[in-house]
Amino acid sequence: MKQIRFFLVTMMLTLSAVVMAQKTTVSGVLMDKTLNEGEPFATVRVFKAGKSDKPIAMFITDENGHFQQEVKGKGKFDIVFSSVGKEELRQSIELGKETPLDLGTIFMKENETMLKGVEVVAQKPLVKMEVDKMSYNVAEDEDSKSNTVLDMLRKVPMVTVDGQDNITVNGSSSFKVYVDGMPNVMFSSNPSMVFKSMPASAVKSIEVMTNPGAKYDAEGAAGVLNIVMNKQNPQAAQSMNGYNGTVRASAGNKQLGGSLFLNGQQGKLSYSANVMTSYNKPGNTTTEMEQIQDNGVSQLMTSSNNVKTPFTMGSLSLGYQLDSMSVLNLTAQVNSMNMKSTGTSTTTMGGNAYGNGFSYGSTTDMKNSRTSFSGSIDYQRFFNKEHTQSLALTYQLNYSPATTEMTNNFGTSSTIIDLTDRFSENKDKTTNHIFQIDYTMPLAQGQTLSMGSKLQLHDATSDAKYYLKGTYDPSSSSDYEYKNSILAGYGEYVGNFGQFGLKAGLRYEYTWQDVEYHLGNGQDFSTSYGSLVPTASMQYTISQGSNLGLTYNMRISRPGISYLNPYVDKTNPIALSYGNPDLDVEKAHNVSLVYNAFTSKLMVNLNLHHNFVDNAISQYSFYDTDNLLNTTYGNVVKSHQTGLSGYVNYLLTKNTRIFFNGGLNYTDLRSTALDQKNSGWTANIMAGIQQTLPWDLKLSAFAITSTKSYNLQGYSGGFNLVTASVSKSLLKDKLNLSISGLMGLNKGGNINIETSSRGKDFTSNTSIKVPIYGVTFTVSYTFGNSRVSQKQHQSRVQNDFIEQQSQGEMLNSIGTETK
C-alpha cells in the first residue's frame, strides 16, 4: 500500500512539474488610454489565479509599450499591469491552451489618487535608439522651455549645426525635412531659418531616419529629419477636454522673436495652432578671397556683408475622430520671409592684361521675399480593434512663390572689365500636389506588411529679367517652366521573431521631367527614368538593455532646377555661374552597423557606416577663353565615405547629466572627367553638461568643434564655438525665465572659416569671419486647464517605486529624482 501511495505521489509531482514546465509566449501592447500612446517600461506580473503573494513571472514593456515573454504553467492565471501614475490593471488569462497568446491592445487609466507628502518622479528617456532611427525627446528636455528648435538640433545624434546655422545629417546636407511624417517643402527649402524661429516647446520630438524605409520618398542621400509636433491625438479619450498653450518672447543683440502655441481637445475634435515671428540680424560678415591663375593673373577681393531677415510662420492642425475606427486630420501652414542683404567689396586684379594692378569697388543690394503655403488632409481607417490593420488616404498641396532682386553698382568704368551697373529680378513659383495611399496589415504574430502608392505633380516657373543701366536685356534674361512628375509604389515587410527583427522593403519611383523655355539661351528638353530603391535592416536584441543592427539602403538625389537651369548669372563681372540640364539622378548606397546600449543612467549609440556614390553631383569651376571664372555642376565624382559616429548620455548624479555627440569620417573623392582627386579626415564633437544649481537654477553648457570638410577641389575649414544657458521656473513651472549665449572661439567672438580650392588652372583661398557672439533673454508662460499636455512635459508619479527601481538596469529612463 505504501508503494502504491508513493507511486501516486510521485506521478502527481511529475505531472505537476510537466504542467508547470509548459511555456506559453504571452504578448501584447499596453497603451495610455488618455494619450493613446504606448506605455513604456510598465511592470507586468503573472500570478496564479486569485493570488497576489508571489508572481511566477515578472517583466517590463519596451519603450513603445510592447511586451513578449515566455511564461511557464498551464491553467488559469492573473496578469497584472502597473505603471507610473496609472491604476493597476488585472486580467484573467489561461496558459497552455493557446500558444502564442496574444492579448492585443490593453488600455490603462490615470490614477486619480496622488501620494501625499512624498512625490517620486521618474524622467522619460531623452533619446530613443533604434537600428534605423533615433528620436530625441524634445518635450522632456528642460531646455525646450526656452530654446529654439535649432538650439535643440545641436544635441540631436548624427546632426551637426555649424556657426553659420548650416545643418548636416550624418555629415551630409542632402536630407529632407518631414513634419509629422509628411514631406514639407517650406521646411526643406530653408530649414535653418524655420528652426531658428520656431520655439522648441512646439515640438514633441525630432527623429533622425538614416534608413527611412520603403514607405518614405527615396529623395535625400543622408535620410530624413522628421519633426513631430506637440499636439493632441484625436483618438485620445474625450474625457480630457481642455486646452494648453505657451506664449514666448525673446530679445537679444542678434534677434527678436515671439510665439504663441496652443493645443487642446473638445469632444472628438483635437486642435493645435502655432504662430511665431522673428527678426534676425546676425551681424557683419567679412570675406577675403585670393585667387591665382596658372597664367599669372591674380585677384584679391575683400567684402563686407550685412543681412537682416524678418520671418513669420503660422500653422493649424485639426483632428477629428469620426468613430472608434476612423480619423480625419487637416493641416495648414503659411510662412513669409523677407531677407535683405547689403554689401560692399573691393577687387584688385593683376598680371597679364591687368598690368601692374587694376582695382574697382562695388555695392550689392539683394532682396529675397518668399511666401509659402502648405496644406494637407488625410483620412485613416482601422479594420480591427488592435489598430494594426489600416488604410490611409492623403492629399497635400504646397505653393511657394518667391522674388529675388539684386542690384550691382560699380561707380566707375573700365575698358578691361565690363563694369556696367546691373539689376536682376527673378520671380519663381512652385506648386506641388501629392496624392498618397498606404495600407498596413498584420500577417502573423509580430509580422506586418505595408503597401502603398504615391503621385507627385511638381510645377515650377522662373522668370528672370536682367537689366544693364536700367535697360532691359532680353539676351541675358530667361523665362521657363519646369514640370517634374513622380509616380511611386512600395512594399515593406516587418517581422519580429523573439530576439531577432527584420525589415525589408522595395520602392520604385518613375520620374518625368519637362523643361520649356519661353525666353533665354536654354533649349527645351524632356527626360524620364525609373529608380528601384531597396532598403533592409536586421536587428538582434542582445539583452533588454542592448541591441545590434545592420542596415542597407539606397537613396537618390534628383538635381533641382537651380542645378539644371542653364541660365547664365552675370551679376559678377569677372565670373559666370549656370546649371547643367544634362545632369543625371545621383544614387547613394549606405551600409551601417549600429550598436545601442542603455541602463538606468547610461545610454550609448555607436554607428559605423559606409557611403558610396559613383555619379555624385559636384560643383566645379574653370576659366574660359575670356578669362572669366565659370562655375557649374556635373555628375563627375565618385565618392566614398567611411565613418564612426557616437552618442553618449550619462546621468552622473541626480542633478548632473553629461552629453557627447560626435563623429569621425574619412572621405575619398575622385573625378576622371576633371582629372582631380581629394581625400581627408573630418571630425566633429559636441560635449556638454546639464546641471541643476542651487535655487533650482538649470544650467546647460556645450562646446562644439568641427575640423575641415572636403570637396573635390579643396576643403572648407571647421569652426569652434560654445553655447550656454541658465533658466529658472516659477509659479509651479508655468513661468520660465532664461538667458542664453553663443560665442565663437576666435578673436572678438567670431568664427573664422578658411576654404581652399584648386581647379584645373587656378588656386583660390578664402577667409570668412562670422560674428556669432550673442546673448538672448527669453521668457515663456504656460497656461491651460487640461492635464493631457502637461503629462507630455512632466514626469509621472511613481506608485511602485521600489519594485521599478530594482529593475533599473532594464529601464531606459535616464535617472530618478525625489521631491
XYZ file of C-alpha atoms in Angstrom, residues 212-216 448-451 490-494 503-506 535:
19
model
C 13.652 55.634 -43.520
C 12.331 52.522 -45.224
C 10.397 51.955 -48.431
C 7.367 53.958 -47.284
C 9.282 57.221 -47.453
C 3.379 43.221 -40.718
C 3.097 44.029 -44.408
C 2.768 47.605 -45.695
C 1.999 48.636 -49.263
C 6.339 50.357 -52.425
C 6.068 47.222 -50.331
C 7.626 46.669 -46.918
C 7.760 43.672 -44.569
C 8.464 43.870 -40.848
C 12.603 44.883 -42.045
C 12.902 44.749 -45.816
C 11.316 46.906 -48.474
C 11.400 47.817 -52.123
C 16.071 49.004 -48.105
